[in-house]
Structure formats: structure tokens, C-alpha cells
Coordinates of N, CA and C in Angstrom, one line a residue:
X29 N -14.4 -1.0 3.4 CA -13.4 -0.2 4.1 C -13.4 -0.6 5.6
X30 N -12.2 -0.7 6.2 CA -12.3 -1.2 7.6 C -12.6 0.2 8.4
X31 N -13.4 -0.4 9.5 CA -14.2 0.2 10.2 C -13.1 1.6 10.9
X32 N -12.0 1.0 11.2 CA -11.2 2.2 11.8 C -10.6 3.0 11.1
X33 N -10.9 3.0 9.2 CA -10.4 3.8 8.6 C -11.3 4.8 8.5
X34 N -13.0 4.0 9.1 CA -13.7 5.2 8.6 C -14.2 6.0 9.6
X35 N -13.4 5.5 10.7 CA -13.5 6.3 12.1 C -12.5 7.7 11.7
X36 N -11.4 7.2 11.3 CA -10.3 8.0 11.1 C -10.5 8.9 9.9
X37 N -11.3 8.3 9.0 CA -12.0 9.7 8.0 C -13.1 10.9 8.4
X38 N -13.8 10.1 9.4 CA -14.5 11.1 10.2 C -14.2 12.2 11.1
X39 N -13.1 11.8 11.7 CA -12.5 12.6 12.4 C -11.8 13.7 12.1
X40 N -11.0 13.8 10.8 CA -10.6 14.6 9.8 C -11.5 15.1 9.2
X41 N -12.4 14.7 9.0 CA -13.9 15.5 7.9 C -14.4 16.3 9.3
X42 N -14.5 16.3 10.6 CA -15.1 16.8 11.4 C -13.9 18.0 12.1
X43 N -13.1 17.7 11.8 CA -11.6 18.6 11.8 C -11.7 19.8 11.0
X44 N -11.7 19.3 10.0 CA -11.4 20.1 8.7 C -12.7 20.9 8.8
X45 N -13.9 20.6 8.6 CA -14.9 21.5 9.0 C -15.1 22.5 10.1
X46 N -14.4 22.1 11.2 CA -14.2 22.8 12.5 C -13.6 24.2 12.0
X47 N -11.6 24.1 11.8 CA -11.7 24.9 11.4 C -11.3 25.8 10.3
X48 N -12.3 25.0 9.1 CA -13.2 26.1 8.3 C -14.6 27.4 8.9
X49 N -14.9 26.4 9.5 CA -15.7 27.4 9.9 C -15.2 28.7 10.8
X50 N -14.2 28.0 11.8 CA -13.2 29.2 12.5 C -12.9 30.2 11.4
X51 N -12.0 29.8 10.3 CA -11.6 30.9 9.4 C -12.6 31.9 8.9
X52 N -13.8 31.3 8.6 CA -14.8 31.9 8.1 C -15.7 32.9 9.1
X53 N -15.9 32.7 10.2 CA -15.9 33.1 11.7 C -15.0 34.4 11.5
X54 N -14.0 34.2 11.2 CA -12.9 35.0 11.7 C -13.0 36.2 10.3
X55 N -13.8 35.8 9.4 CA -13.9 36.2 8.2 C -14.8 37.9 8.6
X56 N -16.2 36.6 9.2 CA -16.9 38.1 9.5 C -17.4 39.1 10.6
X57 N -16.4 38.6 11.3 CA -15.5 39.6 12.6 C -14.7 40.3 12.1
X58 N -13.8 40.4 11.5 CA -12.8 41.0 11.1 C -13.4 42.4 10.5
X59 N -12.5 43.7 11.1 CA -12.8 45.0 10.3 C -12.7 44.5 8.9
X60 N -13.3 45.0 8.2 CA -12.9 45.4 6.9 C -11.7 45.9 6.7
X61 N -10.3 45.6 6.0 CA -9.0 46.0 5.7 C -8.7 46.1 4.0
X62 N -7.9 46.9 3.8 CA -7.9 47.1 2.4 C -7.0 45.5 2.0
X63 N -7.5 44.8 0.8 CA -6.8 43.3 0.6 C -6.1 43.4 -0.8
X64 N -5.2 42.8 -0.5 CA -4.0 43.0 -1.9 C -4.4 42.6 -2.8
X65 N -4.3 42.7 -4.3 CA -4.7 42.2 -5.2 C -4.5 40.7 -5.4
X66 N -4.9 40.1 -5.5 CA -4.6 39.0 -5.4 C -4.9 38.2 -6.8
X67 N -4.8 36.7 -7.4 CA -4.5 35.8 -8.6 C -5.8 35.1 -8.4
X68 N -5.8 34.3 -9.1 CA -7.0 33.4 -9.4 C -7.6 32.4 -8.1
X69 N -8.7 32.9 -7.6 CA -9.3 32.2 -6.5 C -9.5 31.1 -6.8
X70 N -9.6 29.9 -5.2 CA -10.5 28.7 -5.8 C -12.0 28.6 -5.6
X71 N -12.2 28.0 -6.3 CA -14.0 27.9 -6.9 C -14.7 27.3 -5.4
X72 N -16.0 27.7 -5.2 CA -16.5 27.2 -3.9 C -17.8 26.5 -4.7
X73 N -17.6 25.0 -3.9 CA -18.5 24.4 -4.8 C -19.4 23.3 -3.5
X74 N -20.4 22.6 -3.6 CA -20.7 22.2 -2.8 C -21.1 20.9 -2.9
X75 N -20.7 19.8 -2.4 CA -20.3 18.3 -3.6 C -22.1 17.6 -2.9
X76 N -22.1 16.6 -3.2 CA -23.5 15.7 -3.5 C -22.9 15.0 -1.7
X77 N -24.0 14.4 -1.7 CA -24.6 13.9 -0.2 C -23.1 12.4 -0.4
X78 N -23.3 11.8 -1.3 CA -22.2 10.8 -1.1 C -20.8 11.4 -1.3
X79 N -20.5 12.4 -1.4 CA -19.0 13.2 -1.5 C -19.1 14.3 -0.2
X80 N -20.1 14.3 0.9 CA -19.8 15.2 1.2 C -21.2 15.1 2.5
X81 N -20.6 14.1 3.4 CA -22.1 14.0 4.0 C -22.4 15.1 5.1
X82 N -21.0 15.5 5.3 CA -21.4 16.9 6.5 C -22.4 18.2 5.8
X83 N -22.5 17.8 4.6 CA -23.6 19.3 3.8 C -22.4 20.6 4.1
X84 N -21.7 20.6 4.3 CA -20.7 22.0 4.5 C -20.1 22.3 3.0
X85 N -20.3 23.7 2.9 CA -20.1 24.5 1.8 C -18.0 24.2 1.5
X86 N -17.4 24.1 0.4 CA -16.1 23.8 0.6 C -15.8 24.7 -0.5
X87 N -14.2 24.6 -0.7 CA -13.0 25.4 -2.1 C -13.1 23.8 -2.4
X88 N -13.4 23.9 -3.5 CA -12.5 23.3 -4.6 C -11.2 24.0 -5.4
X89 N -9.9 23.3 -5.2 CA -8.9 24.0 -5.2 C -8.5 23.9 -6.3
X90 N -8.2 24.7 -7.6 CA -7.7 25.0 -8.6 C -6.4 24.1 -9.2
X91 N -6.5 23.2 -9.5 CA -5.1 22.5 -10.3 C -3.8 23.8 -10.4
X92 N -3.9 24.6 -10.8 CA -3.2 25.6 -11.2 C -3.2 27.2 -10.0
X93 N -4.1 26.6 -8.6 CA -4.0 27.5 -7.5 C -2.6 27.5 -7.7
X94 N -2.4 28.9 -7.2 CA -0.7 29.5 -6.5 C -0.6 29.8 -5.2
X95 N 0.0 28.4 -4.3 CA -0.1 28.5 -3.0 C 1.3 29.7 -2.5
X96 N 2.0 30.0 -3.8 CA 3.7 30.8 -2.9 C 2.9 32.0 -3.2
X97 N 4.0 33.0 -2.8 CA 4.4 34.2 -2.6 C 3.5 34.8 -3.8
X98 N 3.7 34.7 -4.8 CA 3.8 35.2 -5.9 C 1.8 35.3 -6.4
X99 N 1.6 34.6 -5.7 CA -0.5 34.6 -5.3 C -0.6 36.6 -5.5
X100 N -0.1 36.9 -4.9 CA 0.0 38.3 -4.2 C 0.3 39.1 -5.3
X101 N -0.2 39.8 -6.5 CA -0.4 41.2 -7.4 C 1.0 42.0 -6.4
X102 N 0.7 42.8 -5.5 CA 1.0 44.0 -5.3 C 1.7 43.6 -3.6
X103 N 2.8 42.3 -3.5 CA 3.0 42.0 -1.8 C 3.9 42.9 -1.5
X104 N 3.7 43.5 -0.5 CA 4.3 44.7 0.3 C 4.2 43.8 1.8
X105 N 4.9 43.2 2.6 CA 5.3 43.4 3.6 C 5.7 43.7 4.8
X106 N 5.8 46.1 4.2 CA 6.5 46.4 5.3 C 5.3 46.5 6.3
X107 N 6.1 46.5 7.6 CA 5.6 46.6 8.8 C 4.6 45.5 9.2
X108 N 4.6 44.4 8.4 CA 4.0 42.8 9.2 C 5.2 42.2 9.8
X109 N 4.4 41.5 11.2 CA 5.3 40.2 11.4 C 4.7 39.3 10.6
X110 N 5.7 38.0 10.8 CA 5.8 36.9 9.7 C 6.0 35.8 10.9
X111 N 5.3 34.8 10.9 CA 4.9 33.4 11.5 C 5.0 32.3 11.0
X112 N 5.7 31.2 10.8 CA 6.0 29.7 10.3 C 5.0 29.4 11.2
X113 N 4.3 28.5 10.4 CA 3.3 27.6 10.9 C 3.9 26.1 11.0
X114 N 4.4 25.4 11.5 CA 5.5 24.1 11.9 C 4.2 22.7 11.4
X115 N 3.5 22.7 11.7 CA 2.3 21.3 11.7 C 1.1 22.1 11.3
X116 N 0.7 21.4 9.8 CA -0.7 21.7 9.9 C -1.3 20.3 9.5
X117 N -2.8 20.3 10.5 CA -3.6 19.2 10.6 C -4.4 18.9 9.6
X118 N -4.6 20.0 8.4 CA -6.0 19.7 7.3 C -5.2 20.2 6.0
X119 N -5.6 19.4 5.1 CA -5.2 19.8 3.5 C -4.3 21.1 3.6
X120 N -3.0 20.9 3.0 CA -2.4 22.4 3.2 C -2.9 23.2 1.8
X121 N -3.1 22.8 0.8 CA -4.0 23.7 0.1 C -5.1 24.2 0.3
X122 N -5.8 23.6 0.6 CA -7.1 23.9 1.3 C -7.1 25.0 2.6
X123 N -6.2 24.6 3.4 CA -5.6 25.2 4.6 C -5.5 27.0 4.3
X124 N -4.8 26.9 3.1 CA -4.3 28.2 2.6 C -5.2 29.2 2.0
X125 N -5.9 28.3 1.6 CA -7.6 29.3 0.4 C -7.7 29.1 1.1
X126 N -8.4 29.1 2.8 CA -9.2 29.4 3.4 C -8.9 30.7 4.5
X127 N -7.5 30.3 4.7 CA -6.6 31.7 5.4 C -6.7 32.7 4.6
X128 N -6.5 32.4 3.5 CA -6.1 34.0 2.6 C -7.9 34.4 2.7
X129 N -8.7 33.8 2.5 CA -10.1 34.7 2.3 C -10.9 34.8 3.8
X130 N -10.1 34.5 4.7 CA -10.8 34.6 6.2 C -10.1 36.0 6.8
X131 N -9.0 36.2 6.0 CA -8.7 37.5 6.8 C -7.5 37.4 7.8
X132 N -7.4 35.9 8.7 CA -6.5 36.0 9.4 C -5.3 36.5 9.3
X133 N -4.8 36.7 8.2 CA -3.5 36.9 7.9 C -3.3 38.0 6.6
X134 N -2.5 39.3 6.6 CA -2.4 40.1 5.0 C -1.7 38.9 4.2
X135 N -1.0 38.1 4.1 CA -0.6 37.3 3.1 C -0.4 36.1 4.1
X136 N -0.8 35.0 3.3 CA -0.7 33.5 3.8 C 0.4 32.8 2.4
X137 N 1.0 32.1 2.9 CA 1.9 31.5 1.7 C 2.3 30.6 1.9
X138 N 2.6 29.5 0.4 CA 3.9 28.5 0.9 C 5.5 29.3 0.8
X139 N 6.2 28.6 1.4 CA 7.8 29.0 1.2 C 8.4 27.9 1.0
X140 N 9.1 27.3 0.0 CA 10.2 25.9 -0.1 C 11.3 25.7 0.7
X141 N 11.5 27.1 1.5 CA 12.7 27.6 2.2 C 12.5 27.1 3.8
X142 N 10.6 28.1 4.3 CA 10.2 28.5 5.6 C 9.2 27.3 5.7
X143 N 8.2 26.6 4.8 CA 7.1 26.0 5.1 C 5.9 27.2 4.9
X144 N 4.9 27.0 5.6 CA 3.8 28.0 5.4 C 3.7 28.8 6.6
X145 N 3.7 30.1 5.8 CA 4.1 31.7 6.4 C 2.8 32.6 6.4
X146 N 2.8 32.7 7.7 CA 1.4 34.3 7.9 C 2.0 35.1 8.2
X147 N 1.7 36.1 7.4 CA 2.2 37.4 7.7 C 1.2 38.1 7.9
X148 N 1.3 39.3 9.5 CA -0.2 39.7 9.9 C 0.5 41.2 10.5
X149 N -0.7 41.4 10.3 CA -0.6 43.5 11.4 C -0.9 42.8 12.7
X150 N 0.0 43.9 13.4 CA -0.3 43.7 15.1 C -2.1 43.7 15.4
X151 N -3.2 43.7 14.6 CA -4.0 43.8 15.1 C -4.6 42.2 14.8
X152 N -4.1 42.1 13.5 CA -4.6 40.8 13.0 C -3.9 40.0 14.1
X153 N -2.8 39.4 14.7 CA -2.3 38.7 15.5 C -3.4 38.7 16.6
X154 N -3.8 40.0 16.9 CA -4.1 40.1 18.5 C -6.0 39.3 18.2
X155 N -6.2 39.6 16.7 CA -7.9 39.0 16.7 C -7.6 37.4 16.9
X156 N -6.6 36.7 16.1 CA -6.5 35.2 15.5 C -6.3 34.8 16.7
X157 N -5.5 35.4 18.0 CA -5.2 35.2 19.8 C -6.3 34.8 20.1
X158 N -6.9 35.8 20.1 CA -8.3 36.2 20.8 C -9.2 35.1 20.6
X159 N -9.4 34.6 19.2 CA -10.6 34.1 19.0 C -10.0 32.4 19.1
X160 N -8.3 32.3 18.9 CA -8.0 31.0 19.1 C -8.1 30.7 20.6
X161 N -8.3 31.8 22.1 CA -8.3 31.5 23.3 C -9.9 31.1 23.4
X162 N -10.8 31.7 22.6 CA -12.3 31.4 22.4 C -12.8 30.2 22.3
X163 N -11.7 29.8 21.3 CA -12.0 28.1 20.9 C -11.8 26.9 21.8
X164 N -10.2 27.2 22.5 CA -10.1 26.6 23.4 C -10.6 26.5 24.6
X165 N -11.1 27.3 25.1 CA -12.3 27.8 25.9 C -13.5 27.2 26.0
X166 N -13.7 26.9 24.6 CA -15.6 26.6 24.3 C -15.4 25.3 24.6
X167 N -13.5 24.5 24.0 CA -13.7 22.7 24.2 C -13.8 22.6 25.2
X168 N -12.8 23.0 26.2 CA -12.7 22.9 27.6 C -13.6 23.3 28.3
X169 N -14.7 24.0 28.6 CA -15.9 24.1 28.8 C -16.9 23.2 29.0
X170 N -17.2 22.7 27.3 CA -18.3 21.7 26.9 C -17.7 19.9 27.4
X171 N -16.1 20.0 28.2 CA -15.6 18.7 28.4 C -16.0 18.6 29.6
X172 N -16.6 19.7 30.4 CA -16.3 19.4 31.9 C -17.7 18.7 32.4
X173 N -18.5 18.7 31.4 CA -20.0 18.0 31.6 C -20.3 16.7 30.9
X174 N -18.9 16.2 30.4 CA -18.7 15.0 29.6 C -18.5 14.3 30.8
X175 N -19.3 12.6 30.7 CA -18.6 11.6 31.4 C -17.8 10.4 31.2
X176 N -17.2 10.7 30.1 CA -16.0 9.7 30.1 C -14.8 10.4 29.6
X177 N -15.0 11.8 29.2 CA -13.5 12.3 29.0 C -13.6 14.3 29.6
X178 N -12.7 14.4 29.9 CA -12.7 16.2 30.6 C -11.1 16.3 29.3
X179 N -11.4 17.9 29.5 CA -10.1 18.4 29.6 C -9.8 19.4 29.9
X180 N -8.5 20.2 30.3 CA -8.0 21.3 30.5 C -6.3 21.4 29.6
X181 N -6.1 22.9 30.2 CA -4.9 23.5 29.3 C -4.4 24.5 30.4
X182 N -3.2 24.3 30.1 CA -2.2 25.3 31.0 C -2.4 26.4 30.8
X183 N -2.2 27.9 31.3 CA -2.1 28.9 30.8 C -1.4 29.3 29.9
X184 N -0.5 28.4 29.8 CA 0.6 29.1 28.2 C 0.5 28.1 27.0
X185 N -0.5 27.2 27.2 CA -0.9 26.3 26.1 C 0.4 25.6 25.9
X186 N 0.7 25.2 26.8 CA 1.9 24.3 26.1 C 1.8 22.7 27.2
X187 N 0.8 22.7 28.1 CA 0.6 21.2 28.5 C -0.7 20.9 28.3
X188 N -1.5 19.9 27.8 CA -2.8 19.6 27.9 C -3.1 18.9 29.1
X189 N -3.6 18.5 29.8 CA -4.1 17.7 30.7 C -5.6 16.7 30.2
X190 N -5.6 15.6 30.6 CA -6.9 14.8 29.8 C -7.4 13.7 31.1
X191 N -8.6 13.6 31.4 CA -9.1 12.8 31.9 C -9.9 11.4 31.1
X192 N -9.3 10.8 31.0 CA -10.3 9.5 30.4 C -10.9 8.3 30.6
X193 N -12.4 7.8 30.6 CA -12.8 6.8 31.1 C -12.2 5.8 30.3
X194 N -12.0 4.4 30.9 CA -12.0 3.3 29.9 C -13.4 2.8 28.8
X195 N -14.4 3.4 30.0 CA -15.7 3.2 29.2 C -15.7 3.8 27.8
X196 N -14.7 4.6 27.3 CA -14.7 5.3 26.2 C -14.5 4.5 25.4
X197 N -13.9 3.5 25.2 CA -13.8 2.3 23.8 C -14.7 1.7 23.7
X198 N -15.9 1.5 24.6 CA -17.0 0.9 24.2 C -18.3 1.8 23.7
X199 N -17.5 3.0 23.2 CA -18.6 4.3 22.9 C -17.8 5.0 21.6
X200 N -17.8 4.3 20.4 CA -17.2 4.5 19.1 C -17.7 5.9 18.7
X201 N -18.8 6.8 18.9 CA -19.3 7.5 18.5 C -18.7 8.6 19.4
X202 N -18.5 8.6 20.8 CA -18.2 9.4 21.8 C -16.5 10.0 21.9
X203 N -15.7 8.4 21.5 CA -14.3 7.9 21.1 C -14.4 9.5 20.2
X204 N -14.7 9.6 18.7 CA -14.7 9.9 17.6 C -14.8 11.3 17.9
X205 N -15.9 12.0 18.3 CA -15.8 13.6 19.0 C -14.3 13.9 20.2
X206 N -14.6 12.8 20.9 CA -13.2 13.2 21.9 C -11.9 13.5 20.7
X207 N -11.7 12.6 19.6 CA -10.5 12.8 19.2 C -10.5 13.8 18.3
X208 N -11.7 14.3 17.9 CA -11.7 15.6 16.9 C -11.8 16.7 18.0
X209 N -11.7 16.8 19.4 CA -11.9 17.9 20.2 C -10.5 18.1 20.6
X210 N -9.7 16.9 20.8 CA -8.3 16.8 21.0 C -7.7 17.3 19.7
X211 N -7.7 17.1 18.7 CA -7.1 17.8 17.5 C -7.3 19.3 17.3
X212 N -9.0 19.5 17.5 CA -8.7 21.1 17.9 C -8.2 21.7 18.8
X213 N -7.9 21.0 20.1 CA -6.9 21.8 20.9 C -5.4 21.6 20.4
X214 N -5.2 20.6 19.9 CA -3.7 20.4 19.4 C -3.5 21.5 18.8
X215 N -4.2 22.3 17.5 CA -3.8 23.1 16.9 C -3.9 24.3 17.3
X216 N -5.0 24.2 18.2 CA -5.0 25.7 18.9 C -3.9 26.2 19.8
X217 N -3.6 25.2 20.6 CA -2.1 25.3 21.0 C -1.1 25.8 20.1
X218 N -1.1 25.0 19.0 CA 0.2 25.7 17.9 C -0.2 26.9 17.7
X219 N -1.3 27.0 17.4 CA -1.2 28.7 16.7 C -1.3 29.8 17.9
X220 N -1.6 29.3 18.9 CA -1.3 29.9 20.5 C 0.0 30.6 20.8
X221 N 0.7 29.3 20.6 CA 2.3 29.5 21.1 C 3.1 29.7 19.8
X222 N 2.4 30.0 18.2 CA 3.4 30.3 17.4 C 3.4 32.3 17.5
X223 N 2.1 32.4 18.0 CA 1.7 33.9 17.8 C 2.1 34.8 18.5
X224 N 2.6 33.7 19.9 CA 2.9 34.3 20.5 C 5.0 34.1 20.9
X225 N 5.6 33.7 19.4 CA 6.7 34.2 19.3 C 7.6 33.0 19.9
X226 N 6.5 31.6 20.1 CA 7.5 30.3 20.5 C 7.9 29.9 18.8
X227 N 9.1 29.8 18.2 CA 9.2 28.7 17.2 C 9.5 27.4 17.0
X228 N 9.6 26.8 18.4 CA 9.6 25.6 18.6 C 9.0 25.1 19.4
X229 N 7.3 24.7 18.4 CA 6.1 24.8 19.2 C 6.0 23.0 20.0
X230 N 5.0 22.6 20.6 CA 5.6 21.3 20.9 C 4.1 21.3 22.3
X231 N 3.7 20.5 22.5 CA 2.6 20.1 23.5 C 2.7 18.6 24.1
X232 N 2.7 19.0 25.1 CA 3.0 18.2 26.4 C 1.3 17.6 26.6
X233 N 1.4 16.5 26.3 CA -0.4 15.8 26.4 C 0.4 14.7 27.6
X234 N -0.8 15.2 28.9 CA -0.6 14.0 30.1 C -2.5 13.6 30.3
X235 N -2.2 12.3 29.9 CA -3.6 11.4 30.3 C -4.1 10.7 31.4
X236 N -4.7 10.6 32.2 CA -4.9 9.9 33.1 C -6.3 8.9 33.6
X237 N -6.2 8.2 34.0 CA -8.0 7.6 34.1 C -8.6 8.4 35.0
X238 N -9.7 8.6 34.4 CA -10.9 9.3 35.2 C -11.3 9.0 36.5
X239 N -11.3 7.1 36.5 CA -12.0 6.7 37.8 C -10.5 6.9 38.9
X240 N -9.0 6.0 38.2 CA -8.4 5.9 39.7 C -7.5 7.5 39.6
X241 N -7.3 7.7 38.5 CA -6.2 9.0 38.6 C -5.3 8.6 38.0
X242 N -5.4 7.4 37.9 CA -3.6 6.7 37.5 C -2.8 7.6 36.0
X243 N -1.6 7.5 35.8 CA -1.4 7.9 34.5 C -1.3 7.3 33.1
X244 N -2.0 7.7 32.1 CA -2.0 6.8 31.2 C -0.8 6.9 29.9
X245 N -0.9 8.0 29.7 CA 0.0 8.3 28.8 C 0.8 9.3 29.3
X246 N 2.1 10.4 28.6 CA 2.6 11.2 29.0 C 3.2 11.8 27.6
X247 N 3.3 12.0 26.8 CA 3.7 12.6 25.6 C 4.1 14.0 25.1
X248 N 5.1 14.2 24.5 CA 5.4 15.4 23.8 C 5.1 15.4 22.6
X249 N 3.7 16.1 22.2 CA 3.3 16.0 20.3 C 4.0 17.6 20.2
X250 N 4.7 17.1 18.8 CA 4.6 16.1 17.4 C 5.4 15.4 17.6
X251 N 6.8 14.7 18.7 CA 7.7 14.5 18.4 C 7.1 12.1 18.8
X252 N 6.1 12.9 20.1 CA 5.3 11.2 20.1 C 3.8 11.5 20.0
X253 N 3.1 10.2 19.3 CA 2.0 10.5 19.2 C 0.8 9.8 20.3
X254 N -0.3 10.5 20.1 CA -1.5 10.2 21.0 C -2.2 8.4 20.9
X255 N -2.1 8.0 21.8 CA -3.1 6.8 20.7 C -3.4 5.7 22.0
X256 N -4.8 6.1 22.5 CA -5.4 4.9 23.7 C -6.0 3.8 22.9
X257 N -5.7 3.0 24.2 CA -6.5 1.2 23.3 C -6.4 0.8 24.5
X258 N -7.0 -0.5 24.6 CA -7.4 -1.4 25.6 C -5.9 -1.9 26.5
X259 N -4.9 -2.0 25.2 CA -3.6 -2.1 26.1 C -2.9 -1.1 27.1
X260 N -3.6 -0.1 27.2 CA -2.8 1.0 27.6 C -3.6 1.1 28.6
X261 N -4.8 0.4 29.0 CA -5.2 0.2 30.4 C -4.5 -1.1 31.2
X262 N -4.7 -2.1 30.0 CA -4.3 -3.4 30.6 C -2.8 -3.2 31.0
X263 N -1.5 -2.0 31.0 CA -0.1 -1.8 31.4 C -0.6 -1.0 32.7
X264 N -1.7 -0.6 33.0 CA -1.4 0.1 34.4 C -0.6 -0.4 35.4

């Protein structure tokens, strides 16, 4: 396997673990709420050291899971708002058994129509806020004592700002956390600005070098994507 596939498998396995653990976090914070009846769960299983080197507990998801509407025995809707989620970063099945048993949402679903739909009580909105401003918080935080990459966020989560060393390509291991820390703010952004009533969510990533200031990149994700390399110093 080439080396940068298995950079790029790591980063996603360090992703997807992230946030699971968020959901599950969010699981046992959460008041206690009365939960709809719901269909056949997926099985939680926990795979062998060569399927599974992070040791993290996972769903194995049911061939025959029901990711629509119809998951739901008894769905009643009145008095939720309802949220399209536009971009999701990890397994969307997976994505979904994890929402529906973490609580963030009274019904999580696919739609063929909408894409995948949360539907939440005004309290649930204001927890998933809360704890998504937490997250963002804790990256931006832990970047500011990093020395080859920082970052920050606008107050309305809709520009990132990034400082980065060139030294970072010769630090494959350091490269690999930066870009799983940048993926969790990517998403925390979306669910930032979906919650709070933007539906056409969209993040402004501006990079720049750490030593001169110069600019490296300028981008609008999802519509362009992120991606430093040696050439993108060598165009300064």
C-alpha cells in the first residue's frame, strides 16, 4: 500500500473516532428524554488489533439497518426543527447509528428527497451548539502551542484562518494530526452554521506561512479543496 494511502487511512480512522466519541460524549451529558421506539439496532462489536488498531469500541452496521424515516415505530415530529446536514465526513451509515443513540437529535434520518435530516427540540439544538463551540475551542487552544501549525476561527465559524510551517512536510506524523484537526474543525463549522439556520453552509480556509506571513492558499470548502505540498511553497 502506498505510503500516502496509508496516511490518508489514518486520518479518517482518527476522524471517525474523534467524532464518535463526540456523539457518545454527547450521549452522557444529555438529560435523560423519553426516546421513540425505535427498529432493529446495530450490533457493537469490537474488531481484533489488525482490523482495528485504535482499540475503539465501534457499530457494526446491520446489512438490513434502516437508515430512513421509517427506523422510527412511533415518529411524531410535532414541534421539532428539522436540519439538512449538506457534507458528511465519516461513513454515513455509521454517521447515523451513532446520532440516533448519542441523543443529539429526536430522529436522525436519510431522505432521498433532503439528504440526512436532524430533527431536534430547542434544547437539543442549544446542547449539540454548545458542545460543538467546545470542540472547536479545545482545537484552537491545543494549536496555539504547536510549532509548525496554529489555528483560529471567526466568530461565526464561517472563515478558518491557518498558520503553517513548511517544516511540516518533513514531519509525516505532525502533517497527519494537523489534517485530522483541520477536518474536525471543517465539520464543526458545518454543524455550527447548519444549527444555526445557514443552509448554505461553505468555509472560507485562508493559509499562510508561519515564518514570512505570506499567503498560501485561499479557498472556499466544499466547493475547492485543501491540499499543501512542496509546490505550493515553491509558487510563493
Amino acid at each position: 500500500m502506498k505510503k500516502k494511502n496509508i496516511v490518508g487511512i489514518i486520518i479518517i480512522a482518527l476522524f471517525v473516532i474523534g467524532i464518535a466519541a463526540a456523539l457518545m460524549q454527547y450521549k452522557r451529558e444529555q438529560t435523560a428524554l423519553e426516546q421513540p421506539e425505535v427498529g432493529e439496532e446495530p450490533e457493537t462489536v469490537v474488531l481484533s488489533a489488525d482490523e482495528n488498531p485504535f482499540g475503539a469500541e465501534i457499530k457494526k452496521i446491520n446489512e438490513d439497518y434502516d437508515l430512513t424515516r421509517n427506523y422510527y415505530k412511533d415518529y411524531d415530529n410535532t414541534g421539532l426543527q428539522r436540519y439538512i446536514i449538506p457534507v458528511i465526513f465519516t461513513d454515513k451509515r455509521s454517521y447515523i447509528a451513532e446520532m440516533r443513540e448519542s441523543g443529539y437529535c429526536q430522529y436522525g434520518y436519510e431522505s432521498k428527497e433532503k439528504g440526512l435530516v436532524a430533527e431536534v427540540t430547542e434544547q437539543q439544538r442549544k446542547n449539540w451548539l454548545e458542545l460543538t463551540e467546545k470542540d472547536m475551542k479545545r482545537v484552537i487552544e491545543q494549536s496555539q502551542d504547536e510549532e509548525l501549525y496554529r489555528f483560529n476561527i471567526s466568530d461565526d465559524c464561517k472563515t478558518l484562518y491557518m498558520e503553517v510551517s513548511k517544516e511540516i512536510l518533513n514531519h509525516q506524523n505532525i502533517a497527519t494530526i494537523h489534517s485530522g484537526l483541520l477536518m474536525t474543525l471543517t465539520y464543526d463549522s458545518e454543524i455550527y452554521q447548519v444549527l444555526n439556520g445557514n443552509k448554505d453552509w461553505s468555509l472560507q480556509i485562508i493559509v499562510t506561512d508561519m515564518e514570512t506571513g505570506k499567503e498560501l492558499e485561499n479557498i472556499k470548502f466544499p466547493d475547492e479543496d485543501y491540499n499543501l505540498s512542496i509546490e505550493t511553497w515553491d509558487n510563493l
